XYZ file of C-alpha atoms in Angstrom:
725
model
C 0.000 0.000 0.000
C 2.895 2.368 0.789
C 4.585 1.850 -2.569
C 1.351 2.228 -4.534
C 0.325 5.372 -2.695
C 3.719 7.001 -3.122
C 3.976 6.079 -6.798
C 0.418 7.283 -7.364
C 1.253 10.655 -5.805
C 4.316 11.020 -7.993
C 2.515 10.095 -11.211
C -0.337 12.421 -10.313
C 2.056 15.367 -10.003
C 3.699 14.562 -13.334
C 0.328 14.013 -15.015
C -0.924 17.385 -13.747
C 2.063 19.057 -15.358
C 1.462 17.274 -18.677
C -2.229 18.217 -18.628
C -1.230 21.872 -18.221
C 0.996 21.610 -21.304
C -1.776 20.036 -23.414
C -4.454 22.533 -22.400
C -2.213 25.513 -22.997
C -0.894 24.193 -26.278
C -4.436 23.731 -27.621
C -5.517 27.195 -26.525
C -6.128 29.582 -29.423
C -4.493 32.443 -27.563
C -1.375 30.444 -26.909
C 1.835 32.005 -28.245
C 4.274 29.150 -29.012
C 7.352 31.349 -29.118
C 6.931 32.936 -25.708
C 3.966 31.844 -23.632
C 4.631 28.152 -24.009
C 8.177 28.601 -22.736
C 6.918 30.615 -19.778
C 4.322 28.004 -18.871
C 6.823 25.229 -19.440
C 9.241 26.693 -16.896
C 6.415 27.444 -14.475
C 5.383 23.794 -14.734
C 8.972 22.691 -14.096
C 9.045 24.974 -11.057
C 5.723 23.570 -9.817
C 6.895 19.980 -10.216
C 10.185 20.761 -8.483
C 8.416 22.509 -5.599
C 6.088 19.536 -5.206
C 9.014 17.098 -5.107
C 10.917 19.177 -2.543
C 7.772 19.490 -0.398
C 7.315 15.718 -0.391
C 10.972 15.201 0.600
C 10.781 17.835 3.335
C 7.435 17.004 4.933
C 6.863 13.284 4.279
C 7.031 11.327 7.530
C 6.187 7.865 8.797
C 6.282 5.882 5.556
C 9.167 5.233 3.212
C 9.521 7.653 0.330
C 10.239 6.901 -3.330
C 13.689 7.845 -4.584
C 12.008 9.265 -7.691
C 11.113 12.381 -5.714
C 14.833 13.040 -5.174
C 15.648 12.751 -8.879
C 12.685 14.929 -9.836
C 13.574 17.639 -7.328
C 17.200 17.693 -8.436
C 16.402 17.774 -12.168
C 13.924 20.641 -11.785
C 16.131 22.713 -9.477
C 19.195 22.301 -11.700
C 17.287 23.088 -14.904
C 15.838 26.313 -13.531
C 19.121 27.396 -11.929
C 21.158 26.827 -15.098
C 18.601 28.333 -17.490
C 17.979 31.510 -15.509
C 20.417 32.167 -12.659
C 23.601 30.989 -14.377
C 22.668 32.630 -17.674
C 21.936 35.929 -15.899
C 25.268 35.879 -14.049
C 27.212 35.079 -17.226
C 25.485 37.727 -19.355
C 24.857 40.531 -16.854
C 27.330 40.211 -14.001
C 30.402 38.727 -15.675
C 29.661 39.771 -19.274
C 31.499 36.917 -20.976
C 32.982 37.786 -24.373
C 33.322 34.987 -26.921
C 35.476 37.174 -29.190
C 38.179 37.520 -26.516
C 41.332 35.382 -26.720
C 41.817 33.141 -23.686
C 45.157 32.379 -21.987
C 45.132 28.926 -23.596
C 45.286 30.602 -27.006
C 47.584 33.530 -26.192
C 50.073 31.556 -24.065
C 49.887 28.223 -25.881
C 53.085 26.302 -25.045
C 51.958 22.777 -25.876
C 52.312 21.573 -22.294
C 50.303 23.527 -19.720
C 48.542 26.109 -21.897
C 46.752 24.244 -24.680
C 43.501 25.443 -26.347
C 41.289 22.380 -26.112
C 37.896 21.293 -27.382
C 35.158 22.406 -24.964
C 33.875 18.874 -24.373
C 37.356 17.659 -23.482
C 37.732 20.650 -21.130
C 34.337 19.923 -19.594
C 35.360 16.303 -19.147
C 38.660 17.257 -17.570
C 37.073 19.862 -15.297
C 34.272 17.593 -14.123
C 36.644 14.676 -13.584
C 39.023 16.914 -11.660
C 36.428 18.456 -9.325
C 34.286 15.350 -8.799
C 36.385 13.536 -6.225
C 35.400 11.812 -2.980
C 33.189 14.636 -1.724
C 30.022 13.980 -3.762
C 30.358 10.239 -3.156
C 31.623 9.903 0.397
C 30.246 13.108 1.947
C 26.523 12.410 1.395
C 27.038 8.782 2.405
C 28.558 9.751 5.743
C 26.031 12.571 6.266
C 23.186 10.046 5.934
C 23.942 9.365 9.613
C 21.664 12.378 10.295
C 18.928 11.120 7.931
C 18.227 11.919 4.299
C 16.590 15.334 4.708
C 19.374 17.704 5.904
C 21.938 16.501 3.398
C 19.530 16.481 0.459
C 18.359 20.046 1.055
C 21.916 21.332 1.467
C 23.089 19.550 -1.699
C 20.348 21.216 -3.759
C 20.417 24.705 -2.230
C 24.159 24.918 -1.655
C 25.050 23.873 -5.197
C 22.880 26.312 -7.154
C 23.454 29.364 -4.917
C 26.999 28.703 -3.722
C 29.073 25.970 -5.298
C 28.242 26.532 -8.963
C 28.486 30.324 -8.588
C 31.911 30.048 -6.965
C 33.189 27.737 -9.701
C 31.952 29.920 -12.564
C 33.121 33.296 -11.259
C 36.529 31.907 -10.253
C 37.008 30.388 -13.703
C 35.997 33.680 -15.324
C 38.286 35.865 -13.202
C 41.238 33.503 -13.618
C 40.705 33.347 -17.380
C 40.757 37.146 -17.537
C 44.062 37.150 -15.568
C 46.244 34.762 -17.571
C 44.967 31.728 -15.625
C 46.408 32.994 -12.347
C 45.942 30.840 -9.266
C 43.445 31.759 -6.562
C 46.178 32.783 -4.122
C 47.943 34.937 -6.677
C 44.668 36.659 -7.615
C 44.103 37.402 -3.924
C 47.541 38.983 -3.690
C 47.123 41.009 -6.876
C 43.559 42.207 -6.275
C 43.035 42.416 -2.506
C 46.479 43.267 -1.175
C 49.816 41.816 -0.053
C 48.698 40.863 3.479
C 45.462 39.105 2.580
C 47.070 37.818 -0.597
C 50.023 36.272 1.220
C 47.701 34.679 3.771
C 45.490 33.345 0.972
C 48.446 31.973 -0.995
C 49.930 30.123 1.979
C 46.540 29.053 3.330
C 45.203 27.759 0.030
C 48.395 25.830 -0.618
C 48.343 24.110 2.782
C 44.618 23.424 2.451
C 45.310 21.905 -0.952
C 47.829 19.541 0.646
C 45.183 18.319 3.108
C 42.580 17.906 0.388
C 44.820 15.825 -1.855
C 45.844 13.640 1.088
C 42.200 12.810 1.784
C 41.641 12.053 -1.892
C 44.540 9.634 -1.772
C 43.303 8.042 1.456
C 39.840 7.356 0.064
C 41.181 5.878 -3.162
C 43.659 3.681 -1.262
C 40.869 2.410 0.990
C 38.760 1.678 -2.087
C 41.551 -0.295 -3.832
C 42.922 -2.051 -0.749
C 42.704 -5.828 -1.249
C 40.625 -5.304 -4.388
C 42.642 -6.641 -7.364
C 39.723 -5.856 -9.653
C 39.711 -2.159 -8.787
C 43.504 -1.865 -8.605
C 44.165 -3.515 -11.967
C 41.443 -1.508 -13.712
C 42.638 1.799 -12.280
C 46.210 0.949 -13.272
C 45.069 0.174 -16.827
C 43.552 3.647 -17.223
C 47.024 5.214 -17.168
C 48.452 3.640 -20.378
C 45.015 3.956 -22.004
C 44.998 7.707 -21.307
C 48.530 8.125 -22.680
C 47.543 6.237 -25.825
C 44.516 8.481 -26.346
C 46.647 11.555 -25.658
C 49.052 10.597 -28.460
C 46.110 9.642 -30.668
C 44.396 13.040 -30.404
C 47.582 15.120 -30.604
C 49.843 13.305 -33.064
C 48.233 10.312 -34.770
C 44.731 11.671 -35.555
C 44.714 15.347 -34.476
C 41.273 16.763 -33.782
C 39.411 13.454 -34.025
C 37.811 13.851 -30.619
C 34.832 11.530 -31.116
C 36.978 8.892 -32.760
C 39.497 8.943 -29.922
C 36.674 8.980 -27.371
C 35.094 5.859 -28.846
C 38.444 4.064 -28.768
C 39.072 5.171 -25.189
C 35.647 4.058 -23.963
C 36.072 0.637 -25.583
C 39.465 0.229 -23.927
C 38.035 1.321 -20.561
C 35.258 -1.255 -20.782
C 37.818 -3.899 -21.710
C 39.848 -2.814 -18.675
C 36.797 -3.355 -16.454
C 36.203 -6.816 -17.915
C 39.909 -7.599 -17.707
C 39.926 -6.548 -14.053
C 37.239 -9.122 -13.322
C 39.261 -11.786 -15.134
C 42.397 -10.861 -13.161
C 40.419 -10.990 -9.927
C 39.493 -14.621 -10.641
C 42.961 -15.663 -11.847
C 45.015 -16.909 -8.903
C 48.372 -16.179 -10.503
C 47.563 -12.626 -11.584
C 45.354 -11.719 -8.657
C 48.266 -11.665 -6.240
C 50.018 -9.002 -8.329
C 47.235 -6.525 -7.614
C 46.213 -7.597 -4.096
C 47.958 -5.169 -1.742
C 47.790 -3.614 1.706
C 47.276 0.106 2.109
C 50.917 1.239 2.316
C 52.135 -0.183 -1.040
C 49.082 1.318 -2.713
C 49.754 4.646 -0.994
C 53.311 4.717 -2.353
C 52.014 3.851 -5.824
C 49.487 6.692 -5.634
C 52.254 9.074 -4.526
C 54.409 8.058 -7.501
C 51.473 8.506 -9.867
C 50.723 11.952 -8.449
C 54.287 13.087 -9.141
C 54.190 11.758 -12.694
C 50.837 13.411 -13.407
C 52.201 16.756 -12.202
C 55.274 16.839 -14.460
C 54.311 15.254 -17.794
C 52.603 17.421 -20.462
C 48.916 17.945 -19.721
C 47.839 16.540 -23.105
C 49.694 13.265 -22.499
C 48.118 11.998 -19.283
C 46.018 14.439 -17.270
C 43.533 15.765 -19.845
C 42.840 12.479 -21.718
C 42.660 10.424 -18.514
C 40.235 12.812 -16.878
C 38.247 13.105 -20.096
C 37.898 9.327 -20.440
C 37.142 8.933 -16.752
C 34.256 11.338 -17.243
C 32.612 8.853 -19.596
C 32.696 6.239 -16.860
C 31.526 8.710 -14.232
C 28.636 10.157 -16.208
C 27.775 6.781 -17.716
C 27.589 5.081 -14.333
C 25.557 7.877 -12.735
C 23.190 7.881 -15.724
C 22.821 4.115 -15.472
C 22.123 4.490 -11.753
C 19.425 7.087 -12.477
C 17.862 4.786 -15.101
C 17.917 1.892 -12.626
C 16.187 4.064 -10.016
C 13.514 5.062 -12.532
C 12.971 1.413 -13.473
C 13.098 0.046 -9.942
C 11.369 2.880 -8.051
C 13.308 2.021 -4.858
C 12.225 3.451 -1.525
C 14.476 5.291 0.896
C 14.532 3.365 4.169
C 16.594 5.787 6.211
C 14.337 8.174 8.183
C 14.293 11.873 7.311
C 15.988 12.620 10.637
C 17.725 10.196 13.006
C 18.416 10.468 16.711
C 22.055 11.220 15.878
C 21.385 14.864 15.025
C 22.393 15.541 18.646
C 26.004 14.635 17.895
C 26.064 11.071 19.265
C 26.370 9.399 15.843
C 28.635 6.359 15.519
C 30.220 7.315 12.180
C 31.567 10.709 13.249
C 31.027 13.021 16.185
C 29.358 16.402 16.003
C 25.846 17.838 15.894
C 23.730 18.405 12.800
C 24.808 22.053 12.757
C 27.461 22.650 11.559
C 28.750 19.190 10.702
C 26.229 18.173 8.043
C 27.546 21.074 5.937
C 31.158 20.228 6.673
C 30.637 16.540 5.895
C 28.739 17.011 2.614
C 31.579 19.238 1.344
C 31.988 18.919 -2.441
C 28.407 17.886 -3.139
C 27.201 21.433 -2.384
C 30.208 23.775 -2.435
C 33.907 23.026 -2.551
C 36.932 25.259 -2.319
C 38.912 22.629 -4.178
C 36.888 23.496 -7.273
C 38.204 27.056 -7.124
C 41.736 25.694 -7.326
C 40.895 23.695 -10.445
C 38.976 26.651 -11.910
C 42.073 28.820 -11.390
C 44.567 26.066 -12.146
C 44.356 23.634 -15.041
C 40.953 24.492 -16.567
C 41.611 28.143 -17.575
C 44.818 26.981 -19.221
C 42.763 24.710 -21.503
C 39.666 26.872 -22.082
C 39.361 27.810 -25.757
C 36.479 30.324 -25.552
C 34.839 32.382 -22.804
C 31.348 31.403 -23.983
C 31.974 27.938 -22.490
C 32.577 29.271 -18.966
C 28.928 28.892 -17.957
C 28.696 25.307 -19.194
C 32.025 24.253 -17.694
C 31.953 26.271 -14.465
C 28.290 26.241 -13.457
C 27.197 23.141 -15.385
C 29.923 20.811 -14.126
C 29.087 21.720 -10.510
C 25.408 20.937 -11.088
C 26.427 17.565 -12.487
C 28.565 16.922 -9.422
C 25.665 17.895 -7.189
C 23.524 15.349 -9.033
C 26.204 12.751 -8.291
C 25.827 13.678 -4.612
C 22.057 13.148 -4.848
C 22.674 9.717 -6.403
C 25.092 8.906 -3.574
C 22.511 9.966 -0.982
C 19.920 7.711 -2.617
C 22.318 4.767 -2.870
C 23.204 5.095 0.825
C 19.672 5.573 2.129
C 17.967 2.807 0.144
C 19.927 0.411 2.348
C 18.257 -0.759 5.515
C 19.504 1.602 8.266
C 20.827 -1.331 10.278
C 22.940 -2.474 7.322
C 24.130 1.088 6.684
C 25.356 1.528 10.251
C 26.871 -1.976 10.398
C 29.056 -1.148 7.387
C 30.035 2.401 8.378
C 30.392 2.195 12.172
C 34.016 1.638 13.264
C 34.844 -1.348 15.428
C 35.978 0.985 18.187
C 32.379 2.195 18.537
C 30.274 -0.942 17.998
C 32.799 -3.653 18.901
C 35.153 -5.913 16.962
C 32.967 -9.010 17.100
C 29.971 -9.246 14.788
C 27.586 -10.230 17.582
C 28.605 -7.165 19.635
C 28.170 -4.840 16.665
C 24.726 -6.250 15.908
C 23.607 -5.853 19.514
C 24.803 -2.259 19.604
C 23.091 -1.302 16.331
C 19.843 -3.000 17.348
C 19.896 -1.008 20.584
C 19.672 2.140 18.457
C 16.396 0.884 16.989
C 17.804 -0.273 13.629
C 17.158 -3.960 12.996
C 19.970 -6.063 11.500
C 21.312 -9.583 12.090
C 24.609 -11.400 11.745
C 23.049 -13.752 9.195
C 21.822 -10.806 7.129
C 25.273 -9.204 7.050
C 27.009 -12.496 6.262
C 24.659 -13.174 3.360
C 25.113 -9.638 2.061
C 28.896 -10.003 2.166
C 28.636 -13.312 0.311
C 26.399 -11.750 -2.338
C 28.901 -8.940 -2.833
C 31.845 -11.324 -3.086
C 33.424 -10.098 0.160
C 34.458 -11.940 3.306
C 32.866 -9.323 5.590
C 31.220 -5.919 5.391
C 31.396 -5.043 9.081
C 33.251 -1.827 9.962
C 34.126 -0.975 6.351
C 34.405 2.698 7.226
C 34.967 5.626 4.901
C 31.670 5.628 3.035
C 32.946 4.017 -0.169
C 32.037 0.372 0.656
C 28.493 1.207 1.809
C 27.983 3.360 -1.288
C 29.141 0.448 -3.438
C 26.706 -1.889 -1.661
C 23.867 0.579 -2.240
C 24.735 0.994 -5.922
C 25.111 -2.752 -6.402
C 21.747 -3.366 -4.741
C 20.034 -0.907 -7.089
C 21.788 -2.273 -10.181
C 21.155 -5.859 -9.106
C 17.455 -5.387 -8.458
C 17.013 -3.502 -11.730
C 19.189 -5.601 -14.043
C 19.653 -8.965 -12.339
C 20.485 -10.059 -8.787
C 22.784 -12.808 -10.029
C 25.427 -10.166 -10.817
C 25.579 -8.501 -7.392
C 29.283 -9.299 -6.917
C 30.037 -7.892 -10.364
C 28.089 -4.717 -9.640
C 29.738 -4.286 -6.230
C 33.275 -4.513 -7.571
C 32.372 -2.342 -10.529
C 31.129 0.296 -8.066
C 34.335 0.069 -6.023
C 36.374 0.497 -9.190
C 34.134 3.358 -10.287
C 34.706 5.154 -6.978
C 38.471 4.680 -7.191
C 38.651 6.116 -10.713
C 36.264 8.899 -9.720
C 38.581 10.007 -6.953
C 41.989 9.427 -8.550
C 41.261 11.871 -11.368
C 40.856 14.608 -8.773
C 44.117 13.659 -7.115
C 46.202 14.024 -10.273
C 44.649 17.357 -11.234
C 44.989 18.567 -7.648
C 48.688 17.733 -7.570
C 49.280 19.661 -10.766
C 47.321 22.628 -9.439
C 49.352 22.450 -6.226
C 52.468 22.680 -8.363
C 51.101 25.777 -10.110
C 50.266 27.362 -6.751
C 53.736 26.748 -5.339
C 55.324 28.072 -8.522
C 53.205 31.223 -8.228
C 54.367 31.739 -4.632
C 58.046 31.074 -5.336
C 57.821 33.234 -8.452
C 57.261 36.257 -6.208
C 60.709 35.582 -4.724
C 62.544 34.328 -7.822
C 60.662 35.011 -11.089
C 62.312 32.060 -12.808
C 60.531 29.680 -10.415
C 57.194 31.105 -11.561
C 57.703 29.809 -15.097
C 55.478 26.732 -15.354
C 57.556 25.323 -18.225
C 61.004 25.562 -16.562
C 61.962 21.978 -15.737
C 63.949 22.602 -12.501
C 60.944 24.476 -11.103
C 58.564 21.762 -12.326
C 60.459 18.945 -10.627
C 61.199 20.825 -7.397
C 57.679 22.118 -6.817
C 56.050 18.813 -7.837
C 58.286 16.949 -5.414
C 57.461 19.320 -2.540
C 53.720 19.101 -3.188
C 53.746 15.303 -3.379
C 55.901 15.042 -0.248
C 53.447 17.240 1.651
C 50.247 15.348 0.867
C 52.118 12.051 0.859
C 52.875 12.487 4.566
C 49.236 12.999 5.507
C 48.256 10.076 3.282
C 50.770 7.919 5.143
C 49.432 8.828 8.594
C 45.905 8.178 7.389
C 46.828 4.725 6.112
C 48.545 3.664 9.356
C 45.676 4.945 11.520
C 43.934 1.884 13.048
C 40.584 3.686 12.662
C 41.065 4.000 8.916
C 42.169 7.642 8.924
C 38.699 8.983 8.175
C 38.067 10.215 11.726
C 41.336 12.155 11.682
C 41.373 13.570 8.174
C 37.765 13.909 6.962
C 36.653 16.613 9.455
C 39.840 18.539 8.717
C 39.182 17.996 5.016
C 35.636 19.348 5.298
C 36.585 22.408 7.335
C 39.587 23.221 5.146
C 37.576 22.723 1.972
C 34.769 25.030 3.065
C 37.258 27.639 4.314
C 38.939 27.527 0.932
C 35.556 28.144 -0.698
C 35.091 31.143 1.601
C 38.495 32.505 0.550
C 37.533 32.084 -3.124
C 34.261 33.933 -2.537
C 36.160 36.689 -0.703
C 38.428 37.181 -3.712
C 35.469 37.125 -6.114
C 33.514 39.635 -4.012
C 36.494 41.965 -3.856
C 37.005 41.835 -7.632
C 33.300 42.452 -8.303
C 33.345 45.534 -6.061
C 36.566 46.882 -7.612
C 35.062 46.319 -11.067
C 32.201 48.696 -10.244
C 29.660 45.918 -9.771
C 28.835 46.479 -6.117
C 25.117 45.954 -6.751
C 25.853 42.427 -7.990
C 28.341 41.484 -5.246
C 25.572 39.727 -3.285
C 25.846 36.686 -5.579
C 29.136 35.820 -3.875
C 28.677 37.703 -0.591
C 25.590 35.768 0.569
C 27.142 32.279 0.285
C 30.317 33.768 1.785
C 28.494 34.856 4.962
C 26.971 31.388 5.353
C 30.291 29.612 4.818
C 32.098 31.840 7.293
C 29.422 31.043 9.878
C 29.561 27.266 9.519
C 33.334 26.977 9.132
C 34.124 29.202 12.100
C 31.645 27.293 14.269
C 32.972 23.903 13.180
C 36.582 24.980 13.668
C 35.847 26.272 17.178
C 34.277 22.961 18.129
C 37.056 20.867 16.569
C 39.663 22.839 18.499
C 38.034 23.444 21.873
C 35.379 20.748 22.345
C 35.836 18.433 25.353
C 34.182 15.579 23.451
C 36.982 13.240 22.367
C 35.000 12.354 19.221
C 34.872 16.019 18.203
C 37.810 17.969 19.634
C 41.299 17.348 18.265
C 43.060 18.359 21.490
C 40.567 16.358 23.583
C 41.226 13.236 21.498
C 45.001 13.700 21.724
C 44.899 14.181 25.507
C 42.635 11.155 25.970
C 44.923 8.910 23.945
C 47.981 10.235 25.798
C 46.381 9.342 29.123
C 45.454 5.854 27.934
C 48.942 5.277 26.547
C 50.497 6.350 29.833
C 48.122 4.070 31.754
C 48.989 1.127 29.482
C 45.363 0.337 28.622
C 45.724 0.548 24.837
C 45.890 -2.679 22.778
C 49.437 -3.432 21.536
C 48.669 -2.662 17.876
C 47.155 0.719 18.773
C 49.849 1.542 21.332
C 52.484 1.096 18.618
C 51.076 3.930 16.498
C 49.634 6.002 19.364
C 52.514 8.545 19.485
C 52.051 9.252 15.782
C 48.290 9.560 16.165
C 48.644 11.900 19.165
C 51.012 14.081 17.170
C 48.620 14.118 14.237
C 45.604 15.083 16.372
C 47.558 18.020 17.774
C 48.784 18.917 14.281
C 45.199 18.878 12.998
C 44.161 21.242 15.786
C 46.937 23.729 15.035
C 46.270 23.505 11.293
C 42.592 24.243 11.882
C 43.532 27.228 14.033
C 45.875 28.435 11.296
C 43.207 28.037 8.609
C 40.753 30.088 10.695
C 43.332 32.827 11.075
C 44.025 32.827 7.327
C 40.316 33.027 6.516
C 39.683 36.010 8.774
C 42.786 37.845 7.534
C 41.465 37.517 3.978
C 37.965 38.587 5.097
C 39.231 41.734 6.834
C 41.418 42.606 3.856
C 38.435 42.151 1.534
C 36.320 44.390 3.782
C 39.127 46.958 3.691
C 38.957 46.945 -0.116
C 35.187 47.475 -0.035
C 35.522 50.307 2.478
C 38.157 52.065 0.381
C 35.991 51.658 -2.709
C 32.943 53.154 -0.984
C 35.072 55.973 0.448
C 36.538 56.769 -2.969
C 40.091 56.005 -1.847
C 42.788 54.534 -4.139
C 42.829 50.771 -4.683
C 45.185 48.314 -6.290
C 44.522 48.371 -10.042
C 42.564 45.549 -11.620
C 44.918 43.001 -13.149
C 42.578 41.936 -15.927
C 44.474 41.429 -19.197
C 43.608 43.776 -22.034
C 41.208 42.528 -24.705
C 42.812 40.670 -27.578
C 40.645 39.285 -30.343
C 40.548 35.499 -30.566
C 41.842 33.820 -33.694
C 39.978 30.636 -32.724
C 36.530 32.216 -32.862
C 35.749 30.252 -36.010
C 38.981 28.357 -36.204
C 40.661 25.117 -35.340
C 38.751 23.968 -32.292
C 35.346 24.383 -33.914
C 36.493 22.872 -37.212
C 37.948 19.852 -35.435
C 34.645 19.221 -33.715
C 32.637 19.638 -36.925
C 34.963 17.288 -38.817
C 34.144 14.550 -36.311
């Protein structure tokens, strides 16, 4: 009765919208060129409002996942068609006749004018890391409602706006990094703080990316072998598009997709071959060192050889898998079993500590707004962008697509029975090492689950156990596999599970390689202020030195995450979320300052409003992570608690062995958080100083926008290459 009633309500809402179209279309007074479009968008708005109302106010019975897809599709369509278009045309005033840095500074390695679809693929692959997958999965601890609303609202008003304006301003400034733009536009004090802060935040972000991908590949020969195969495939496609068959984008894409699918099939064959399986079955540390080596290579080789084609091809797998998941949801009509709100909104959740406010916003991270995106939008992407007219599609559109990925992740996590969800994601230190203890603990929370149920689920997924598989990735894979299996055949659950694990690993690794390269650009920008030669992105000594320093920095945090007996997530993910959102606030500060200096004070609210919200949640979260007495929240509290237990000799031998390192890391996290807060507020005060001086009519630093130069690619190579395909 529940399923029928919910499906009936959904179909009734859709049918009402269709009836409106038919009646209006048949009306004699109906103007097809204008009125129909108006009514069409009003109907989309009505359907979206209905879907959001159902999600927000439905209680007691399970709710169809179709409402989530409908709400997301309607919200994104309206936001892109109206809000993004208005910002691009009125606020930014994009100019398609203007030459971009990729054209003017083309050096064949970092600055390369590239087809817009390849740039979109690279940008989306680079920004869509663990956040939209892992963040919503972990945030489901609070229930489906808070995370879903933040993903929708945060993306269209904050995340997508930040990405687009940052890409635009960087493109107009020779693809300068975020930190360098802060220094040039706001001032030396705020700029220096932003440059150092964004670089250190970037190190933390990349480390978390590496940790999640290592956890996803650990003891998974299928995922490891498939991910490894994408590297030579990308290099082959890079040579194909640049040297063998220049401009044949669709042709190269088809070849790359075929090879990727063969890599997936080959990974399954390797996984079942005893002799080959052992070559790709590794613990976390060897995989971490391999990821570190890959990150260095991706940062130094020409962008057309590895980074751009690999990210572009990975996008096919990302978008294809998410599309397939959406189709499966439409076919299956699964119901969300997680309640709208759980009892863990008070901060007692087993997956991570902290109350609903502010930690749902910190945990969701990239699915709604991500500072990491600003680094990509002022790093690799503007160096590839061939025409300003594509800024809206690449900047705003890619973020909406990532937000949709987050919605899919929320659905995949919440269609699981809550007891199963918490059994997979709760660490052994919270629920107990033995299965029977974990089951008893989870049942005491009111979520039914049994040992037999978990054992059968693990068997179906081809795993030995699914208990305490923390980090979000395994439970997301189980949710995806369950949806795929029920829609396309339950006999292939193990195949779907390992495909999902592999999909997550590829999803995340593409962000790691782009992030490392952007980190190299950022460090070169900083060192270039001291020694101009170091600022040349094509000078090999600078390339190798800065790449090595960046990789060494995030490699250390990756290492401590891997050796952490709790999986590293509890140590690094909160720091990741806070740092990421602070970085977004810094990006919005820079954008607001540039808008004001450009004489667009009346439009500055588009960045100022999300900035105020981000400053509120990040400052609150940072205060709690530093000063809270709760050992599951406060860094110092956790370090002091572990120190006391180590001194008392009550820690298990395996945990006592790494306790000194973990204590050091907890303290380091606390001081880093304190430093990030200081950096953020320095940038904020410097931005406010710029606004005050503007309003008072006092002198300001000149705008560093490059003078207009007419593009020679307006109707040239890039367009012709695409048409020829």
